[in-house]
Amino acid sequence: MNCDEARTHTCSYIKGDLAGDAKTQLEAHLAGCPDCTRLVALGRSTSCKDLADFLSEYLEGRLPGVQRAVFESHLAACPPCVDYM
């Protein structure tokens, strides 16, 4: 699994919805990729306040790629933030 493939599974992994081969492959990738591991950690640690602070930048398409991925990881795991957005 490469980093692009890993990013497509990050949200499901953070929510605990990823299973089977995809989970096994992602975890193997994370074991050797500090960038993707950091992305998963950021997705888990992003608070609702953090999300609110960057909402306008996100909606205007001005968030850098990694920060946008973290933002979307949080949204995937936080229905109240989706409602707020």
mmCIF file of N, CA and C in Angstrom:
data_model
loop_
_atom_site.group_PDB
_atom_site.id
_atom_site.type_symbol
_atom_site.label_atom_id
_atom_site.label_comp_id
_atom_site.label_asym_id
_atom_site.label_seq_id
_atom_site.Cartn_x
_atom_site.Cartn_y
_atom_site.Cartn_z
ATOM 1 N N MET A 1 0.855 -1.179 0.000
ATOM 2 C CA MET A 1 0.000 0.000 0.000
ATOM 3 C C MET A 1 0.895 1.234 0.000
ATOM 4 N N ASN A 2 0.574 2.199 -0.847
ATOM 5 C CA ASN A 2 1.320 3.449 -0.864
ATOM 6 C C ASN A 2 0.564 4.526 -0.068
ATOM 7 N N CYS A 3 1.166 5.698 0.027
ATOM 8 C CA CYS A 3 0.569 6.760 0.858
ATOM 9 C C CYS A 3 -0.788 7.217 0.336
ATOM 10 N N ASP A 4 -0.951 7.326 -0.976
ATOM 11 C CA ASP A 4 -2.247 7.736 -1.527
ATOM 12 C C ASP A 4 -3.337 6.732 -1.182
ATOM 13 N N GLU A 5 -3.019 5.456 -1.310
ATOM 14 C CA GLU A 5 -3.989 4.410 -0.952
ATOM 15 C C GLU A 5 -4.283 4.458 0.546
ATOM 16 N N ALA A 6 -3.243 4.681 1.342
ATOM 17 C CA ALA A 6 -3.422 4.745 2.798
ATOM 18 C C ALA A 6 -4.370 5.873 3.164
ATOM 19 N N ARG A 7 -4.226 7.023 2.505
ATOM 20 C CA ARG A 7 -5.085 8.175 2.821
ATOM 21 C C ARG A 7 -6.558 7.897 2.527
ATOM 22 N N THR A 8 -6.820 7.031 1.536
ATOM 23 C CA THR A 8 -8.216 6.734 1.232
ATOM 24 C C THR A 8 -8.866 5.899 2.335
ATOM 25 N N HIS A 9 -8.043 5.258 3.165
ATOM 26 C CA HIS A 9 -8.565 4.418 4.242
ATOM 27 C C HIS A 9 -8.446 5.057 5.623
ATOM 28 N N THR A 10 -7.789 6.219 5.698
ATOM 29 C CA THR A 10 -7.499 6.826 6.998
ATOM 30 C C THR A 10 -8.762 7.107 7.809
ATOM 31 N N CYS A 11 -9.758 7.701 7.184
ATOM 32 C CA CYS A 11 -10.985 8.044 7.922
ATOM 33 C C CYS A 11 -11.656 6.797 8.493
ATOM 34 N N SER A 12 -11.801 5.774 7.683
ATOM 35 C CA SER A 12 -12.421 4.535 8.158
ATOM 36 C C SER A 12 -11.606 3.911 9.273
ATOM 37 N N TYR A 13 -10.289 3.984 9.154
ATOM 38 C CA TYR A 13 -9.415 3.419 10.183
ATOM 39 C C TYR A 13 -9.582 4.166 11.498
ATOM 40 N N ILE A 14 -9.610 5.477 11.445
ATOM 41 C CA ILE A 14 -9.767 6.284 12.654
ATOM 42 C C ILE A 14 -11.111 5.995 13.318
ATOM 43 N N LYS A 15 -12.147 5.834 12.513
ATOM 44 C CA LYS A 15 -13.477 5.545 13.064
ATOM 45 C C LYS A 15 -13.603 4.115 13.559
ATOM 46 N N GLY A 16 -12.658 3.252 13.188
ATOM 47 C CA GLY A 16 -12.727 1.855 13.593
ATOM 48 C C GLY A 16 -13.558 1.000 12.658
ATOM 49 N N ASP A 17 -13.836 1.524 11.471
ATOM 50 C CA ASP A 17 -14.670 0.811 10.506
ATOM 51 C C ASP A 17 -13.876 -0.012 9.500
ATOM 52 N N LEU A 18 -12.563 0.102 9.515
ATOM 53 C CA LEU A 18 -11.751 -0.613 8.543
ATOM 54 C C LEU A 18 -11.449 -2.010 9.068
ATOM 55 N N ALA A 19 -11.634 -3.013 8.220
ATOM 56 C CA ALA A 19 -11.422 -4.399 8.651
ATOM 57 C C ALA A 19 -10.744 -5.186 7.543
ATOM 58 N N GLY A 20 -10.407 -6.405 7.850
ATOM 59 C CA GLY A 20 -9.880 -7.343 6.867
ATOM 60 C C GLY A 20 -8.539 -6.952 6.292
ATOM 61 N N ASP A 21 -8.360 -7.291 5.007
ATOM 62 C CA ASP A 21 -7.091 -7.050 4.329
ATOM 63 C C ASP A 21 -6.734 -5.563 4.284
ATOM 64 N N ALA A 22 -7.728 -4.713 4.091
ATOM 65 C CA ALA A 22 -7.446 -3.280 4.021
ATOM 66 C C ALA A 22 -6.839 -2.784 5.335
ATOM 67 N N LYS A 23 -7.372 -3.242 6.456
ATOM 68 C CA LYS A 23 -6.834 -2.844 7.756
ATOM 69 C C LYS A 23 -5.423 -3.390 7.946
ATOM 70 N N THR A 24 -5.226 -4.646 7.595
ATOM 71 C CA THR A 24 -3.908 -5.273 7.723
ATOM 72 C C THR A 24 -2.874 -4.543 6.868
ATOM 73 N N GLN A 25 -3.240 -4.228 5.635
ATOM 74 C CA GLN A 25 -2.332 -3.529 4.737
ATOM 75 C C GLN A 25 -2.043 -2.111 5.216
ATOM 76 N N LEU A 26 -3.070 -1.425 5.706
ATOM 77 C CA LEU A 26 -2.861 -0.066 6.219
ATOM 78 C C LEU A 26 -1.948 -0.085 7.431
ATOM 79 N N GLU A 27 -2.168 -1.003 8.341
ATOM 80 C CA GLU A 27 -1.320 -1.069 9.532
ATOM 81 C C GLU A 27 0.122 -1.418 9.174
ATOM 82 N N ALA A 28 0.317 -2.256 8.163
ATOM 83 C CA ALA A 28 1.676 -2.561 7.704
ATOM 84 C C ALA A 28 2.316 -1.305 7.107
ATOM 85 N N HIS A 29 1.535 -0.538 6.366
ATOM 86 C CA HIS A 29 2.035 0.708 5.797
ATOM 87 C C HIS A 29 2.384 1.703 6.913
ATOM 88 N N LEU A 30 1.498 1.827 7.885
ATOM 89 C CA LEU A 30 1.736 2.764 8.986
ATOM 90 C C LEU A 30 2.996 2.411 9.761
ATOM 91 N N ALA A 31 3.297 1.130 9.874
ATOM 92 C CA ALA A 31 4.484 0.690 10.605
ATOM 93 C C ALA A 31 5.767 1.212 9.965
ATOM 94 N N GLY A 32 5.722 1.495 8.676
ATOM 95 C CA GLY A 32 6.919 1.962 7.999
ATOM 96 C C GLY A 32 6.843 3.368 7.438
ATOM 97 N N CYS A 33 5.757 4.074 7.700
ATOM 98 C CA CYS A 33 5.589 5.406 7.112
ATOM 99 C C CYS A 33 5.265 6.439 8.193
ATOM 100 N N PRO A 34 6.252 7.197 8.615
ATOM 101 C CA PRO A 34 6.000 8.184 9.659
ATOM 102 C C PRO A 34 5.018 9.278 9.236
ATOM 103 N N ASP A 35 4.974 9.637 7.950
ATOM 104 C CA ASP A 35 4.046 10.680 7.511
ATOM 105 C C ASP A 35 2.588 10.238 7.660
ATOM 106 N N CYS A 36 2.286 9.032 7.227
ATOM 107 C CA CYS A 36 0.914 8.539 7.349
ATOM 108 C C CYS A 36 0.553 8.267 8.810
ATOM 109 N N THR A 37 1.517 7.811 9.591
ATOM 110 C CA THR A 37 1.278 7.597 11.017
ATOM 111 C C THR A 37 0.934 8.917 11.692
ATOM 112 N N ARG A 38 1.658 9.966 11.322
ATOM 113 C CA ARG A 38 1.389 11.305 11.869
ATOM 114 C C ARG A 38 -0.006 11.781 11.460
ATOM 115 N N LEU A 39 -0.399 11.510 10.214
ATOM 116 C CA LEU A 39 -1.723 11.900 9.741
ATOM 117 C C LEU A 39 -2.826 11.225 10.555
ATOM 118 N N VAL A 40 -2.663 9.934 10.828
ATOM 119 C CA VAL A 40 -3.646 9.210 11.644
ATOM 120 C C VAL A 40 -3.693 9.808 13.053
ATOM 121 N N ALA A 41 -2.534 10.084 13.618
ATOM 122 C CA ALA A 41 -2.481 10.671 14.959
ATOM 123 C C ALA A 41 -3.139 12.043 14.984
ATOM 124 N N LEU A 42 -2.888 12.849 13.973
ATOM 125 C CA LEU A 42 -3.519 14.170 13.911
ATOM 126 C C LEU A 42 -5.029 14.055 13.759
ATOM 127 N N GLY A 43 -5.457 13.112 12.936
ATOM 128 C CA GLY A 43 -6.897 12.913 12.761
ATOM 129 C C GLY A 43 -7.582 12.528 14.055
ATOM 130 N N ARG A 44 -6.892 11.739 14.862
ATOM 131 C CA ARG A 44 -7.454 11.325 16.150
ATOM 132 C C ARG A 44 -7.417 12.441 17.178
ATOM 133 N N SER A 45 -6.449 13.336 17.062
ATOM 134 C CA SER A 45 -6.261 14.342 18.108
ATOM 135 C C SER A 45 -6.853 15.710 17.785
ATOM 136 N N THR A 46 -7.377 15.874 16.595
ATOM 137 C CA THR A 46 -7.952 17.163 16.221
ATOM 138 C C THR A 46 -9.246 17.383 16.993
ATOM 139 N N SER A 47 -9.322 18.511 17.642
ATOM 140 C CA SER A 47 -10.513 18.799 18.437
ATOM 141 C C SER A 47 -11.572 19.507 17.588
ATOM 142 N N CYS A 48 -12.760 19.563 18.110
ATOM 143 C CA CYS A 48 -13.834 20.271 17.431
ATOM 144 C C CYS A 48 -13.505 21.764 17.326
ATOM 145 N N LYS A 49 -12.833 22.306 18.323
ATOM 146 C CA LYS A 49 -12.432 23.710 18.260
ATOM 147 C C LYS A 49 -11.432 23.919 17.131
ATOM 148 N N ASP A 50 -10.491 22.995 16.978
ATOM 149 C CA ASP A 50 -9.533 23.093 15.874
ATOM 150 C C ASP A 50 -10.275 23.145 14.546
ATOM 151 N N LEU A 51 -11.269 22.311 14.407
ATOM 152 C CA LEU A 51 -12.042 22.269 13.182
ATOM 153 C C LEU A 51 -12.736 23.604 12.946
ATOM 154 N N ALA A 52 -13.348 24.161 13.974
ATOM 155 C CA ALA A 52 -14.046 25.432 13.832
ATOM 156 C C ALA A 52 -13.079 26.554 13.446
ATOM 157 N N ASP A 53 -11.846 26.501 13.963
ATOM 158 C CA ASP A 53 -10.849 27.531 13.661
ATOM 159 C C ASP A 53 -10.466 27.554 12.187
ATOM 160 N N PHE A 54 -10.546 26.394 11.518
ATOM 161 C CA PHE A 54 -10.124 26.307 10.124
ATOM 162 C C PHE A 54 -11.283 26.158 9.148
ATOM 163 N N LEU A 55 -12.505 26.301 9.621
ATOM 164 C CA LEU A 55 -13.674 26.045 8.782
ATOM 165 C C LEU A 55 -13.714 26.925 7.540
ATOM 166 N N SER A 56 -13.512 28.226 7.696
ATOM 167 C CA SER A 56 -13.608 29.101 6.522
ATOM 168 C C SER A 56 -12.516 28.784 5.504
ATOM 169 N N GLU A 57 -11.302 28.502 5.971
ATOM 170 C CA GLU A 57 -10.219 28.143 5.046
ATOM 171 C C GLU A 57 -10.556 26.849 4.296
ATOM 172 N N TYR A 58 -11.154 25.899 5.015
ATOM 173 C CA TYR A 58 -11.543 24.634 4.397
ATOM 174 C C TYR A 58 -12.598 24.869 3.316
ATOM 175 N N LEU A 59 -13.631 25.610 3.661
ATOM 176 C CA LEU A 59 -14.720 25.851 2.719
ATOM 177 C C LEU A 59 -14.263 26.640 1.494
ATOM 178 N N GLU A 60 -13.244 27.479 1.676
ATOM 179 C CA GLU A 60 -12.719 28.267 0.557
ATOM 180 C C GLU A 60 -11.632 27.529 -0.211
ATOM 181 N N GLY A 61 -11.308 26.286 0.203
ATOM 182 C CA GLY A 61 -10.309 25.492 -0.485
ATOM 183 C C GLY A 61 -8.883 25.960 -0.272
ATOM 184 N N ARG A 62 -8.617 26.634 0.872
ATOM 185 C CA ARG A 62 -7.289 27.186 1.126
ATOM 186 C C ARG A 62 -6.446 26.368 2.101
ATOM 187 N N LEU A 63 -6.948 25.233 2.589
ATOM 188 C CA LEU A 63 -6.147 24.407 3.490
ATOM 189 C C LEU A 63 -5.152 23.577 2.691
ATOM 190 N N PRO A 64 -3.893 23.525 3.144
ATOM 191 C CA PRO A 64 -2.916 22.644 2.482
ATOM 192 C C PRO A 64 -3.371 21.188 2.568
ATOM 193 N N GLY A 65 -2.864 20.354 1.674
ATOM 194 C CA GLY A 65 -3.299 18.966 1.552
ATOM 195 C C GLY A 65 -3.331 18.169 2.838
ATOM 196 N N VAL A 66 -2.240 18.174 3.596
ATOM 197 C CA VAL A 66 -2.193 17.379 4.826
ATOM 198 C C VAL A 66 -3.193 17.917 5.840
ATOM 199 N N GLN A 67 -3.256 19.225 5.994
ATOM 200 C CA GLN A 67 -4.188 19.813 6.948
ATOM 201 C C GLN A 67 -5.633 19.534 6.528
ATOM 202 N N ARG A 68 -5.900 19.569 5.232
ATOM 203 C CA ARG A 68 -7.241 19.245 4.730
ATOM 204 C C ARG A 68 -7.585 17.789 5.039
ATOM 205 N N ALA A 69 -6.613 16.894 4.869
ATOM 206 C CA ALA A 69 -6.848 15.476 5.162
ATOM 207 C C ALA A 69 -7.147 15.273 6.643
ATOM 208 N N VAL A 70 -6.437 15.987 7.505
ATOM 209 C CA VAL A 70 -6.697 15.902 8.948
ATOM 210 C C VAL A 70 -8.092 16.423 9.250
ATOM 211 N N PHE A 71 -8.439 17.548 8.653
ATOM 212 C CA PHE A 71 -9.763 18.156 8.828
ATOM 213 C C PHE A 71 -10.845 17.152 8.418
ATOM 214 N N GLU A 72 -10.671 16.532 7.255
ATOM 215 C CA GLU A 72 -11.664 15.578 6.760
ATOM 216 C C GLU A 72 -11.695 14.306 7.598
ATOM 217 N N SER A 73 -10.552 13.915 8.153
ATOM 218 C CA SER A 73 -10.533 12.760 9.056
ATOM 219 C C SER A 73 -11.370 13.031 10.291
ATOM 220 N N HIS A 74 -11.249 14.243 10.812
ATOM 221 C CA HIS A 74 -12.053 14.603 11.981
ATOM 222 C C HIS A 74 -13.532 14.609 11.605
ATOM 223 N N LEU A 75 -13.857 15.213 10.481
ATOM 224 C CA LEU A 75 -15.264 15.237 10.048
ATOM 225 C C LEU A 75 -15.837 13.835 9.910
ATOM 226 N N ALA A 76 -15.044 12.922 9.402
ATOM 227 C CA ALA A 76 -15.507 11.554 9.205
ATOM 228 C C ALA A 76 -15.835 10.872 10.520
ATOM 229 N N ALA A 77 -15.202 11.319 11.591
ATOM 230 C CA ALA A 77 -15.395 10.671 12.886
ATOM 231 C C ALA A 77 -16.269 11.487 13.829
ATOM 232 N N CYS A 78 -16.765 12.645 13.390
ATOM 233 C CA CYS A 78 -17.481 13.532 14.316
ATOM 234 C C CYS A 78 -18.773 14.090 13.694
ATOM 235 N N PRO A 79 -19.873 13.354 13.803
ATOM 236 C CA PRO A 79 -21.136 13.846 13.246
ATOM 237 C C PRO A 79 -21.550 15.229 13.757
ATOM 238 N N PRO A 80 -21.294 15.606 15.022
ATOM 239 C CA PRO A 80 -21.670 16.960 15.427
ATOM 240 C C PRO A 80 -20.945 18.050 14.632
ATOM 241 N N CYS A 81 -19.694 17.806 14.247
ATOM 242 C CA CYS A 81 -18.979 18.793 13.433
ATOM 243 C C CYS A 81 -19.536 18.844 12.022
ATOM 244 N N VAL A 82 -19.969 17.723 11.509
ATOM 245 C CA VAL A 82 -20.602 17.725 10.190
ATOM 246 C C VAL A 82 -21.879 18.556 10.256
ATOM 247 N N ASP A 83 -22.662 18.375 11.309
ATOM 248 C CA ASP A 83 -23.879 19.183 11.479
ATOM 249 C C ASP A 83 -23.551 20.653 11.591
ATOM 250 N N TYR A 84 -22.503 21.000 12.333
ATOM 251 C CA TYR A 84 -22.090 22.384 12.505
ATOM 252 C C TYR A 84 -21.665 22.993 11.166
ATOM 253 N N MET A 85 -20.952 22.199 10.392
ATOM 254 C CA MET A 85 -20.453 22.671 9.111
ATOM 255 C C MET A 85 -21.585 22.929 8.148
#
